[in-house]
PDB file of C-alpha atoms and ligand atoms in Angstrom:
ATOM      1  CA  MET A   1      11.707 -11.195 -25.349  1.00 49.00           C
ATOM      2  CA  TYR A   2      10.013 -11.096 -21.997  1.00 59.00           C
ATOM      3  CA  PHE A   3       7.257  -9.034 -23.777  1.00 71.00           C
ATOM      4  CA  ARG A   4       6.057 -12.291 -25.265  1.00 82.00           C
ATOM      5  CA  GLU A   5       5.977 -13.926 -21.845  1.00 89.00           C
ATOM      6  CA  VAL A   6       4.380 -10.902 -20.081  1.00 96.00           C
ATOM      7  CA  PRO A   7       2.652  -8.791 -22.787  1.00 95.00           C
ATOM      8  CA  GLU A   8       1.338  -6.323 -20.189  1.00 97.00           C
ATOM      9  CA  LEU A   9       4.816  -4.923 -19.784  1.00 96.00           C
ATOM     10  CA  GLN A  10       4.113  -3.270 -23.247  1.00 95.00           C
ATOM     11  CA  LYS A  11       1.403  -1.009 -21.833  1.00 96.00           C
ATOM     12  CA  SER A  12       2.324   2.641 -22.444  1.00 97.00           C
ATOM     13  CA  THR A  13       2.306   3.252 -18.624  1.00 98.00           C
ATOM     14  CA  VAL A  14       5.302   1.050 -17.974  1.00 98.00           C
ATOM     15  CA  ARG A  15       8.736   2.412 -17.585  1.00 98.00           C
ATOM     16  CA  ILE A  16      11.792   0.240 -16.854  1.00 97.00           C
ATOM     17  CA  LYS A  17      15.347   1.422 -16.445  1.00 98.00           C
ATOM     18  CA  ASP A  18      17.079  -2.007 -16.917  1.00 97.00           C
ATOM     19  CA  PRO A  19      14.761  -4.360 -18.919  1.00 95.00           C
ATOM     20  CA  GLU A  20      17.312  -7.250 -19.039  1.00 94.00           C
ATOM     21  CA  ARG A  21      17.549  -7.223 -15.243  1.00 96.00           C
ATOM     22  CA  VAL A  22      13.710  -7.221 -14.865  1.00 96.00           C
ATOM     23  CA  ALA A  23      13.490 -10.082 -17.412  1.00 95.00           C
ATOM     24  CA  GLY A  24      16.127 -12.097 -15.478  1.00 96.00           C
ATOM     25  CA  ILE A  25      14.358 -11.510 -12.050  1.00 97.00           C
ATOM     26  CA  ILE A  26      10.910 -12.602 -13.547  1.00 96.00           C
ATOM     27  CA  ARG A  27      12.390 -15.779 -15.073  1.00 95.00           C
ATOM     28  CA  ALA A  28      14.301 -16.644 -11.923  1.00 96.00           C
ATOM     29  CA  MET A  29      10.975 -16.340 -10.019  1.00 97.00           C
ATOM     30  CA  LYS A  30       9.255 -18.654 -12.368  1.00 96.00           C
ATOM     31  CA  GLU A  31      12.098 -21.143 -12.138  1.00 96.00           C
ATOM     32  CA  GLN A  32      12.029 -20.994  -8.308  1.00 96.00           C
ATOM     33  CA  GLY A  33       8.375 -21.814  -8.251  1.00 95.00           C
ATOM     34  CA  THR A  34       5.163 -21.020  -6.562  1.00 96.00           C
ATOM     35  CA  HIS A  35       6.164 -22.242  -3.083  1.00 97.00           C
ATOM     36  CA  LYS A  36       9.171 -19.747  -3.012  1.00 98.00           C
ATOM     37  CA  LEU A  37       7.082 -16.702  -3.696  1.00 98.00           C
ATOM     38  CA  GLN A  38       5.526 -13.984  -1.351  1.00 98.00           C
ATOM     39  CA  VAL A  39       3.984 -10.729  -2.096  1.00 98.00           C
ATOM     40  CA  ILE A  40       4.479  -7.637   0.141  1.00 98.00           C
ATOM     41  CA  SER A  41       2.277  -4.674  -0.631  1.00 98.00           C
ATOM     42  CA  ASP A  42       1.408  -1.280   0.468  1.00 98.00           C
ATOM     43  CA  PHE A  43      -2.293  -0.530   0.589  1.00 98.00           C
ATOM     44  CA  ASP A  44      -3.298   3.202  -0.008  1.00 98.00           C
ATOM     45  CA  MET A  45      -2.688   4.270  -3.550  1.00 98.00           C
ATOM     46  CA  THR A  46      -1.139   0.936  -4.325  1.00 98.00           C
ATOM     47  CA  LEU A  47      -3.923  -1.618  -4.027  1.00 98.00           C
ATOM     48  CA  SER A  48      -6.500   1.186  -3.867  1.00 98.00           C
ATOM     49  CA  ARG A  49      -6.899   3.771  -6.652  1.00 98.00           C
ATOM     50  CA  PHE A  50      -5.300   7.219  -6.649  1.00 98.00           C
ATOM     51  CA  GLY A  51      -7.913   8.809  -8.920  1.00 96.00           C
ATOM     52  CA  CYS A  52     -11.211   8.119 -10.401  1.00 84.00           C
ATOM     53  CA  ASN A  53     -13.327  10.204 -12.718  1.00 80.00           C
ATOM     54  CA  GLY A  54     -10.736  13.023 -12.581  1.00 86.00           C
ATOM     55  CA  ARG A  55     -10.922  13.323  -8.750  1.00 93.00           C
ATOM     56  CA  ARG A  56      -8.735  11.908  -6.063  1.00 95.00           C
ATOM     57  CA  CYS A  57      -9.809   8.752  -4.450  1.00 97.00           C
ATOM     58  CA  PRO A  58      -9.593   8.631  -0.608  1.00 97.00           C
ATOM     59  CA  THR A  59      -6.917   7.012   1.422  1.00 98.00           C
ATOM     60  CA  SER A  60      -8.048   4.884   4.385  1.00 98.00           C
ATOM     61  CA  HIS A  61      -7.433   7.986   6.667  1.00 98.00           C
ATOM     62  CA  ASN A  62      -9.457  10.237   4.362  1.00 97.00           C
ATOM     63  CA  ILE A  63     -12.345   7.722   4.394  1.00 98.00           C
ATOM     64  CA  LEU A  64     -12.687   8.458   8.128  1.00 97.00           C
ATOM     65  CA  ASP A  65     -11.839  12.219   7.665  1.00 96.00           C
ATOM     66  CA  ASN A  66     -14.667  12.659   5.213  1.00 95.00           C
ATOM     67  CA  SER A  67     -17.310  10.569   6.945  1.00 96.00           C
ATOM     68  CA  ARG A  68     -20.474  11.747   8.551  1.00 95.00           C
ATOM     69  CA  VAL A  69     -19.257  10.545  11.936  1.00 96.00           C
ATOM     70  CA  VAL A  70     -16.783  13.475  11.990  1.00 97.00           C
ATOM     71  CA  SER A  71     -17.930  16.908  12.977  1.00 97.00           C
ATOM     72  CA  GLU A  72     -17.695  19.725  10.400  1.00 97.00           C
ATOM     73  CA  GLU A  73     -14.927  21.406  12.480  1.00 98.00           C
ATOM     74  CA  GLY A  74     -13.056  18.136  12.758  1.00 98.00           C
ATOM     75  CA  ARG A  75     -13.331  17.615   8.956  1.00 97.00           C
ATOM     76  CA  ARG A  76     -11.946  21.099   8.351  1.00 98.00           C
ATOM     77  CA  GLN A  77      -8.964  20.600  10.785  1.00 98.00           C
ATOM     78  CA  LEU A  78      -8.167  17.113   9.248  1.00 98.00           C
ATOM     79  CA  LYS A  79      -8.243  18.714   5.727  1.00 97.00           C
ATOM     80  CA  ASP A  80      -5.938  21.515   6.864  1.00 98.00           C
ATOM     81  CA  LEU A  81      -3.404  18.874   8.106  1.00 98.00           C
ATOM     82  CA  LEU A  82      -3.667  17.126   4.804  1.00 98.00           C
ATOM     83  CA  HIS A  83      -2.949  20.319   2.826  1.00 98.00           C
ATOM     84  CA  TYR A  84      -0.100  21.138   4.957  1.00 98.00           C
ATOM     85  CA  TYR A  85       1.677  17.731   5.337  1.00 98.00           C
ATOM     86  CA  TYR A  86       0.970  15.898   2.073  1.00 97.00           C
ATOM     87  CA  PRO A  87       3.129  18.169  -0.073  1.00 97.00           C
ATOM     88  CA  ILE A  88       5.965  17.648   2.498  1.00 97.00           C
ATOM     89  CA  GLU A  89       5.419  13.756   2.307  1.00 97.00           C
ATOM     90  CA  ILE A  90       5.935  13.760  -1.545  1.00 94.00           C
ATOM     91  CA  ASP A  91       8.528  16.671  -1.773  1.00 94.00           C
ATOM     92  CA  PRO A  92      11.481  15.302  -3.806  1.00 91.00           C
ATOM     93  CA  LYS A  93      13.725  18.030  -2.346  1.00 93.00           C
ATOM     94  CA  ARG A  94      13.482  17.012   1.242  1.00 96.00           C
ATOM     95  CA  THR A  95      15.436  13.999   2.609  1.00 95.00           C
ATOM     96  CA  LEU A  96      13.702  11.136   4.466  1.00 94.00           C
ATOM     97  CA  GLU A  97      15.418  12.255   7.655  1.00 96.00           C
ATOM     98  CA  GLU A  98      13.927  15.715   7.330  1.00 97.00           C
ATOM     99  CA  LYS A  99      10.411  14.104   6.596  1.00 98.00           C
ATOM    100  CA  ARG A 100      10.286  11.567   9.314  1.00 97.00           C
ATOM    101  CA  PRO A 101       9.456  13.870  12.342  1.00 98.00           C
ATOM    102  CA  LEU A 102       7.007  15.754  10.344  1.00 98.00           C
ATOM    103  CA  MET A 103       5.205  12.562   9.348  1.00 98.00           C
ATOM    104  CA  VAL A 104       5.091  11.546  13.056  1.00 98.00           C
ATOM    105  CA  GLU A 105       3.514  14.985  13.688  1.00 98.00           C
ATOM    106  CA  TRP A 106       0.865  14.522  10.936  1.00 98.00           C
ATOM    107  CA  TRP A 107      -0.190  11.090  11.946  1.00 98.00           C
ATOM    108  CA  SER A 108      -0.213  12.049  15.653  1.00 98.00           C
ATOM    109  CA  LYS A 109      -2.269  15.025  15.135  1.00 98.00           C
ATOM    110  CA  ALA A 110      -4.895  13.313  12.872  1.00 98.00           C
ATOM    111  CA  HIS A 111      -5.170  10.335  15.252  1.00 98.00           C
ATOM    112  CA  GLU A 112      -5.652  12.744  18.139  1.00 98.00           C
ATOM    113  CA  LEU A 113      -8.495  14.643  16.221  1.00 98.00           C
ATOM    114  CA  LEU A 114     -10.069  11.387  15.051  1.00 98.00           C
ATOM    115  CA  SER A 115     -10.003  10.039  18.659  1.00 98.00           C
ATOM    116  CA  GLN A 116     -12.055  12.993  19.876  1.00 97.00           C
ATOM    117  CA  GLN A 117     -14.909  12.219  17.441  1.00 96.00           C
ATOM    118  CA  LYS A 118     -16.602   9.235  19.389  1.00 95.00           C
ATOM    119  CA  ILE A 119     -16.340   7.015  16.395  1.00 97.00           C
ATOM    120  CA  LEU A 120     -18.041   3.695  16.936  1.00 98.00           C
ATOM    121  CA  LYS A 121     -16.507   0.370  15.946  1.00 98.00           C
ATOM    122  CA  SER A 122     -19.926  -0.554  14.632  1.00 98.00           C
ATOM    123  CA  ASP A 123     -19.961   2.454  12.290  1.00 97.00           C
ATOM    124  CA  ILE A 124     -17.073   1.199  10.276  1.00 98.00           C
ATOM    125  CA  PRO A 125     -18.795  -1.023   7.729  1.00 98.00           C
ATOM    126  CA  GLN A 126     -21.142   1.711   6.824  1.00 98.00           C
ATOM    127  CA  ILE A 127     -18.401   4.425   6.731  1.00 98.00           C
ATOM    128  CA  VAL A 128     -16.576   2.304   4.181  1.00 98.00           C
ATOM    129  CA  ARG A 129     -19.796   1.449   2.176  1.00 98.00           C
ATOM    130  CA  GLU A 130     -20.587   5.210   1.898  1.00 97.00           C
ATOM    131  CA  SER A 131     -17.019   6.207   0.911  1.00 96.00           C
ATOM    132  CA  ASP A 132     -15.667   6.737  -2.649  1.00 95.00           C
ATOM    133  CA  VAL A 133     -12.758   4.207  -2.178  1.00 97.00           C
ATOM    134  CA  MET A 134     -12.114   1.936  -5.077  1.00 97.00           C
ATOM    135  CA  LEU A 135      -9.601  -0.800  -5.411  1.00 98.00           C
ATOM    136  CA  ARG A 136      -7.514  -0.809  -8.616  1.00 98.00           C
ATOM    137  CA  ASP A 137      -8.993  -2.673 -11.541  1.00 98.00           C
ATOM    138  CA  GLY A 138      -7.811  -6.336 -11.374  1.00 98.00           C
ATOM    139  CA  PHE A 139      -7.774  -6.477  -7.619  1.00 98.00           C
ATOM    140  CA  ASP A 140     -10.060  -9.601  -7.574  1.00 98.00           C
ATOM    141  CA  GLU A 141      -7.781 -11.368 -10.065  1.00 98.00           C
ATOM    142  CA  LEU A 142      -4.696 -10.554  -7.918  1.00 98.00           C
ATOM    143  CA  PHE A 143      -6.029 -11.645  -4.565  1.00 98.00           C
ATOM    144  CA  ASN A 144      -7.843 -14.750  -5.936  1.00 98.00           C
ATOM    145  CA  ARG A 145      -4.863 -16.012  -7.846  1.00 98.00           C
ATOM    146  CA  LEU A 146      -2.517 -15.463  -4.886  1.00 98.00           C
ATOM    147  CA  HIS A 147      -5.075 -17.373  -2.665  1.00 98.00           C
ATOM    148  CA  LYS A 148      -5.409 -20.177  -5.219  1.00 98.00           C
ATOM    149  CA  TYR A 149      -1.615 -20.728  -5.288  1.00 98.00           C
ATOM    150  CA  ASN A 150      -1.217 -20.277  -1.468  1.00 98.00           C
ATOM    151  CA  VAL A 151       1.040 -17.339  -1.974  1.00 98.00           C
ATOM    152  CA  PRO A 152       1.224 -15.231   1.213  1.00 98.00           C
ATOM    153  CA  LEU A 153       0.194 -11.497   0.771  1.00 98.00           C
ATOM    154  CA  PHE A 154       1.477  -9.179   3.384  1.00 98.00           C
ATOM    155  CA  ILE A 155      -0.126  -5.792   3.423  1.00 98.00           C
ATOM    156  CA  PHE A 156       2.120  -3.318   5.161  1.00 98.00           C
ATOM    157  CA  SER A 157       0.196  -0.078   5.576  1.00 98.00           C
ATOM    158  CA  ALA A 158       0.695   3.351   7.202  1.00 98.00           C
ATOM    159  CA  GLY A 159      -3.118   3.720   6.766  1.00 98.00           C
ATOM    160  CA  VAL A 160      -5.904   2.552   9.094  1.00 98.00           C
ATOM    161  CA  GLY A 161      -5.994  -1.167   9.528  1.00 98.00           C
ATOM    162  CA  ASP A 162      -9.642  -1.340  10.663  1.00 98.00           C
ATOM    163  CA  ILE A 163     -10.735   0.549   7.458  1.00 98.00           C
ATOM    164  CA  LEU A 164      -8.556  -1.259   4.971  1.00 98.00           C
ATOM    165  CA  GLU A 165      -9.575  -4.733   6.361  1.00 98.00           C
ATOM    166  CA  GLU A 166     -13.230  -3.686   5.970  1.00 98.00           C
ATOM    167  CA  ILE A 167     -12.472  -2.656   2.319  1.00 98.00           C
ATOM    168  CA  ILE A 168     -11.025  -5.968   1.426  1.00 98.00           C
ATOM    169  CA  ARG A 169     -13.761  -7.743   3.379  1.00 98.00           C
ATOM    170  CA  GLN A 170     -16.504  -5.897   1.534  1.00 98.00           C
ATOM    171  CA  ALA A 171     -14.717  -6.762  -1.800  1.00 98.00           C
ATOM    172  CA  ASN A 172     -14.794 -10.354  -0.851  1.00 98.00           C
ATOM    173  CA  VAL A 173     -11.054 -10.826  -1.086  1.00 98.00           C
ATOM    174  CA  PHE A 174      -9.887 -10.967   2.567  1.00 98.00           C
ATOM    175  CA  HIS A 175      -8.656 -14.591   2.129  1.00 98.00           C
ATOM    176  CA  PRO A 176      -6.697 -16.432   4.831  1.00 98.00           C
ATOM    177  CA  ASN A 177      -3.361 -15.936   2.873  1.00 98.00           C
ATOM    178  CA  VAL A 178      -3.672 -12.168   3.594  1.00 98.00           C
ATOM    179  CA  ASN A 179      -1.799 -10.650   6.606  1.00 97.00           C
ATOM    180  CA  VAL A 180      -2.118  -6.938   7.592  1.00 97.00           C
ATOM    181  CA  VAL A 181       0.257  -4.719   9.602  1.00 96.00           C
ATOM    182  CA  SER A 182      -1.070  -1.297  10.061  1.00 97.00           C
ATOM    183  CA  ASN A 183      -2.354   1.305  12.459  1.00 98.00           C
ATOM    184  CA  TYR A 184      -5.195  -0.106  14.331  1.00 98.00           C
ATOM    185  CA  MET A 185      -7.825   1.734  16.349  1.00 98.00           C
ATOM    186  CA  ASP A 186      -8.276   1.126  20.077  1.00 98.00           C
ATOM    187  CA  PHE A 187     -11.889   1.059  21.273  1.00 98.00           C
ATOM    188  CA  ASP A 188     -13.169   1.194  24.778  1.00 98.00           C
ATOM    189  CA  ASP A 189     -15.581  -1.352  26.220  1.00 98.00           C
ATOM    190  CA  ASN A 190     -18.536   0.482  24.640  1.00 98.00           C
ATOM    191  CA  GLY A 191     -16.921   0.179  21.253  1.00 98.00           C
ATOM    192  CA  VAL A 192     -15.976   4.046  21.164  1.00 98.00           C
ATOM    193  CA  LEU A 193     -12.677   4.950  19.638  1.00 98.00           C
ATOM    194  CA  ARG A 194     -10.192   6.097  22.304  1.00 98.00           C
ATOM    195  CA  ARG A 195      -6.822   6.119  20.616  1.00 98.00           C
ATOM    196  CA  PHE A 196      -4.740   4.385  18.050  1.00 98.00           C
ATOM    197  CA  LYS A 197      -2.567   1.430  19.022  1.00 97.00           C
ATOM    198  CA  ALA A 198       1.144   1.582  19.037  1.00 96.00           C
ATOM    199  CA  PRO A 199       3.538   1.464  17.143  1.00 96.00           C
ATOM    200  CA  LEU A 200       2.647   4.356  14.949  1.00 97.00           C
ATOM    201  CA  ILE A 201       3.307   3.489  11.270  1.00 98.00           C
ATOM    202  CA  HIS A 202       3.793   6.354   8.903  1.00 98.00           C
ATOM    203  CA  THR A 203       5.092   6.481   5.305  1.00 97.00           C
ATOM    204  CA  TYR A 204       8.795   6.574   6.207  1.00 97.00           C
ATOM    205  CA  ASN A 205       9.126   3.887   8.974  1.00 97.00           C
ATOM    206  CA  LYS A 206       7.776   1.021   6.996  1.00 97.00           C
ATOM    207  CA  ASN A 207      10.554  -1.390   7.998  1.00 93.00           C
ATOM    208  CA  ASN A 208      11.776  -3.740  10.755  1.00 88.00           C
ATOM    209  CA  SER A 209      11.392  -1.007  13.400  1.00 88.00           C
ATOM    210  CA  VAL A 210       7.640  -1.384  13.511  1.00 91.00           C
ATOM    211  CA  LEU A 211       7.328  -5.085  12.848  1.00 88.00           C
ATOM    212  CA  ARG A 212       6.705  -6.555  16.274  1.00 74.00           C
ATOM    213  CA  ASP A 213       5.591  -9.954  14.988  1.00 69.00           C
ATOM    214  CA  THR A 214       8.992 -10.740  13.294  1.00 68.00           C
ATOM    215  CA  GLU A 215       7.971 -14.329  13.335  1.00 85.00           C
ATOM    216  CA  TYR A 216       5.862 -13.733  10.293  1.00 91.00           C
ATOM    217  CA  PHE A 217       8.867 -13.468   7.923  1.00 92.00           C
ATOM    218  CA  GLN A 218      10.758 -15.998   9.936  1.00 90.00           C
ATOM    219  CA  GLN A 219       7.958 -18.527   9.193  1.00 91.00           C
ATOM    220  CA  LEU A 220       8.182 -17.682   5.511  1.00 94.00           C
ATOM    221  CA  SER A 221      11.973 -17.860   5.375  1.00 93.00           C
ATOM    222  CA  ALA A 222      11.802 -20.399   2.532  1.00 95.00           C
ATOM    223  CA  ARG A 223       9.931 -17.837   0.392  1.00 97.00           C
ATOM    224  CA  THR A 224      12.939 -16.158  -0.996  1.00 97.00           C
ATOM    225  CA  SER A 225      11.248 -14.674  -4.098  1.00 98.00           C
ATOM    226  CA  ILE A 226       9.592 -11.384  -3.312  1.00 98.00           C
ATOM    227  CA  ILE A 227       7.326  -9.132  -5.341  1.00 98.00           C
ATOM    228  CA  LEU A 228       7.020  -5.814  -3.637  1.00 98.00           C
ATOM    229  CA  LEU A 229       4.238  -3.376  -4.582  1.00 99.00           C
ATOM    230  CA  GLY A 230       4.308   0.275  -3.496  1.00 98.00           C
ATOM    231  CA  ASP A 231       3.648   3.886  -4.422  1.00 98.00           C
ATOM    232  CA  SER A 232       5.900   5.858  -2.232  1.00 97.00           C
ATOM    233  CA  MET A 233       9.701   6.004  -1.664  1.00 96.00           C
ATOM    234  CA  GLY A 234       8.850   4.881   1.907  1.00 97.00           C
ATOM    235  CA  ASP A 235       7.541   1.587   0.555  1.00 98.00           C
ATOM    236  CA  LEU A 236      10.998   0.366  -0.598  1.00 98.00           C
ATOM    237  CA  THR A 237      12.073  -0.892   2.901  1.00 97.00           C
ATOM    238  CA  MET A 238       8.877  -3.019   3.428  1.00 97.00           C
ATOM    239  CA  ALA A 239      10.822  -6.155   2.702  1.00 96.00           C
ATOM    240  CA  ASP A 240      13.678  -5.358   5.005  1.00 94.00           C
ATOM    241  CA  GLY A 241      12.393  -8.033   7.516  1.00 92.00           C
ATOM    242  CA  VAL A 242      12.719 -10.919   5.163  1.00 94.00           C
ATOM    243  CA  PRO A 243      15.677 -13.094   6.312  1.00 92.00           C
ATOM    244  CA  SER A 244      16.819 -14.245   3.027  1.00 93.00           C
ATOM    245  CA  VAL A 245      16.000 -12.692  -0.326  1.00 96.00           C
ATOM    246  CA  GLU A 246      17.120 -14.328  -3.583  1.00 97.00           C
ATOM    247  CA  ASN A 247      14.976 -12.399  -6.051  1.00 98.00           C
ATOM    248  CA  ILE A 248      13.036  -9.210  -5.402  1.00 98.00           C
ATOM    249  CA  LEU A 249      11.030  -7.359  -7.991  1.00 98.00           C
ATOM    250  CA  LYS A 250       9.995  -3.804  -6.881  1.00 98.00           C
ATOM    251  CA  ILE A 251       6.901  -2.433  -8.798  1.00 99.00           C
ATOM    252  CA  GLY A 252       6.198   1.158  -8.045  1.00 98.00           C
ATOM    253  CA  PHE A 253       2.964   3.069  -8.972  1.00 98.00           C
ATOM    254  CA  LEU A 254       3.973   6.632  -9.675  1.00 98.00           C
ATOM    255  CA  ASN A 255       0.699   8.521  -9.134  1.00 97.00           C
ATOM    256  CA  ASP A 256       1.481  12.178  -8.465  1.00 95.00           C
ATOM    257  CA  LYS A 257       4.050  14.723  -9.730  1.00 94.00           C
ATOM    258  CA  VAL A 258       4.847  12.282 -12.440  1.00 95.00           C
ATOM    259  CA  GLU A 259       7.447  14.305 -14.455  1.00 96.00           C
ATOM    260  CA  GLU A 260       9.148  15.671 -11.279  1.00 94.00           C
ATOM    261  CA  GLN A 261       9.541  12.282  -9.629  1.00 95.00           C
ATOM    262  CA  ARG A 262      10.184   9.997 -12.607  1.00 97.00           C
ATOM    263  CA  GLU A 263      13.947   9.721 -12.303  1.00 97.00           C
ATOM    264  CA  ARG A 264      13.930   9.050  -8.636  1.00 96.00           C
ATOM    265  CA  TYR A 265      11.251   6.307  -9.148  1.00 98.00           C
ATOM    266  CA  LEU A 266      13.174   4.730 -12.027  1.00 98.00           C
ATOM    267  CA  ASP A 267      16.306   4.580  -9.970  1.00 98.00           C
ATOM    268  CA  ALA A 268      14.506   3.028  -6.978  1.00 98.00           C
ATOM    269  CA  TYR A 269      11.891   0.730  -8.501  1.00 98.00           C
ATOM    270  CA  ASP A 270      12.585  -1.962 -11.041  1.00 98.00           C
ATOM    271  CA  VAL A 271       9.210  -1.402 -12.834  1.00 98.00           C
ATOM    272  CA  VAL A 272       7.451   2.042 -12.692  1.00 98.00           C
ATOM    273  CA  LEU A 273       3.818   2.323 -13.570  1.00 98.00           C
ATOM    274  CA  GLU A 274       2.907   5.900 -14.390  1.00 98.00           C
ATOM    275  CA  SER A 275      -0.727   6.977 -13.854  1.00 96.00           C
ATOM    276  CA  ASP A 276      -1.814   3.466 -14.164  1.00 97.00           C
ATOM    277  CA  GLU A 277      -4.940   2.728 -12.147  1.00 97.00           C
ATOM    278  CA  THR A 278      -4.918  -0.977 -12.829  1.00 98.00           C
ATOM    279  CA  LEU A 279      -3.149  -4.099 -11.475  1.00 98.00           C
ATOM    280  CA  ASP A 280      -2.681  -5.353 -15.065  1.00 98.00           C
ATOM    281  CA  VAL A 281       1.099  -5.532 -14.964  1.00 98.00           C
ATOM    282  CA  VAL A 282       1.181  -7.245 -11.615  1.00 98.00           C
ATOM    283  CA  ASN A 283      -1.428  -9.661 -12.754  1.00 98.00           C
ATOM    284  CA  GLY A 284       0.443 -10.264 -16.075  1.00 98.00           C
ATOM    285  CA  ILE A 285       3.739 -11.039 -14.142  1.00 98.00           C
ATOM    286  CA  LEU A 286       1.873 -13.356 -11.691  1.00 98.00           C
ATOM    287  CA  ARG A 287       0.143 -15.126 -14.516  1.00 97.00           C
ATOM    288  CA  PHE A 288       3.447 -16.010 -16.032  1.00 96.00           C
ATOM    289  CA  VAL A 289       5.327 -16.824 -12.743  1.00 97.00           C
ATOM    290  CA  LEU A 290       2.492 -18.863 -11.194  1.00 96.00           C
ATOM    291  CA  THR A 291       1.394 -20.993 -14.290  1.00 85.00           C
ATOM    292  CA  GLU A 292       2.969 -24.379 -14.611  1.00 72.00           C
ATOM    293  CA  THR A 293       4.672 -24.845 -18.009  1.00 61.00           C
TER     294      THR A 293
HETATM  295  O1  C5P B   1       2.327   4.361   2.719  1.00 66.38           O
HETATM  296  P1  C5P B   1       0.840   4.250   2.856  1.00 66.38           P
HETATM  297  O2  C5P B   1       0.014   4.165   1.579  1.00 66.38           O
HETATM  298  O3  C5P B   1       0.494   3.093   3.821  1.00 66.38           O
HETATM  299  O4  C5P B   1       0.455   5.550   3.623  1.00 66.38           O
HETATM  300  C1  C5P B   1      -0.839   6.021   3.871  1.00 66.38           C
HETATM  301  C2  C5P B   1      -1.109   7.270   3.086  1.00 66.38           C
HETATM  302  O5  C5P B   1      -2.227   7.855   3.755  1.00 66.38           O
HETATM  303  C3  C5P B   1      -0.050   8.143   2.767  1.00 66.38           C
HETATM  304  O6  C5P B   1       0.257   8.257   1.520  1.00 66.38           O
HETATM  305  C4  C5P B   1      -0.619   9.545   3.241  1.00 66.38           C
HETATM  306  O7  C5P B   1      -0.657  10.473   2.264  1.00 66.38           O
HETATM  307  C5  C5P B   1      -2.065   9.318   3.612  1.00 66.38           C
HETATM  308  N1  C5P B   1      -2.511   9.921   4.940  1.00 66.38           N
HETATM  309  C6  C5P B   1      -3.598  10.548   4.870  1.00 66.38           C
HETATM  310  N2  C5P B   1      -4.088  11.050   6.115  1.00 66.38           N
HETATM  311  C7  C5P B   1      -3.347  11.035   7.144  1.00 66.38           C
HETATM  312  C8  C5P B   1      -2.183  10.376   7.195  1.00 66.38           C
HETATM  313  C9  C5P B   1      -1.733   9.815   6.039  1.00 66.38           C
HETATM  314  O8  C5P B   1      -4.362  10.639   3.854  1.00 66.38           O
HETATM  315  N3  C5P B   1      -3.772  11.591   8.269  1.00 66.38           N
HETATM  316 MG1   MG B   2       0.570   4.140  -0.416  1.00 66.38          MG
END
């Protein structure tokens, strides 16, 4: 019956293990009202697209890796790291405990290489403009609706904060209700990249352990309805810092190795979107939840 209320859930990309439960959560969120809602989202491959025109879209790290400010040798080394570690990141046969130290290794090596490239802070707008990055279709509707209804959007990203902020700034959707926690670059007095700031955020520590400003969720403690958006199994813990959760709806984009990962995603996420490059379903749910009846 919730198909009538949120017709987007009928899209062929949508898979739901327990439709009754999902319907119950969405209805409860609507009853609780706009002032109780907050959205917590991953950035890379969740708000940004995974593929476009048959090719992979870049993550915020890849945007730097592939940019003209990185030497050819640096680019090759960064690509080698990606080819070695990315299959480990998404390997369904390895446990998170096994993956964690390897992710720290990947991020540390990549940040080290990038920090040797003399990247200028002032280069970032052009690096982003020249990249192939694309936000998912419907991003403007999502950001603008959350802004209109004063719903806080917390972007929790293991990508590069300076890059992702520039992407949403250039897309004209970096509204005041958006807060970002991510890996930020540390520039010297001449605006040259020296290192990345701590703590290091990788795919599998997106939880309380890296949230220094725990005040953020404390301030929002009355917002007990949560919509969580992610694409990785590591994104499932992003709301762990929320002091009191009454309703949480976890929406997961399943981008890669779809057949292999389907069962795990269906067990972990309430709504799974398979190879869906749009924010249609999220927008449909928000349209229903945030409209006064
Ligand atoms: O979970 P989140 O989307 O924030 O993680 C960032 C993504 O960036 C990971 O999925 C990872 O594959 C990717 N990455 C990358 N290059 C790196 C480190 C991470 O493309 N050096
Ligand atoms: Mg992601």
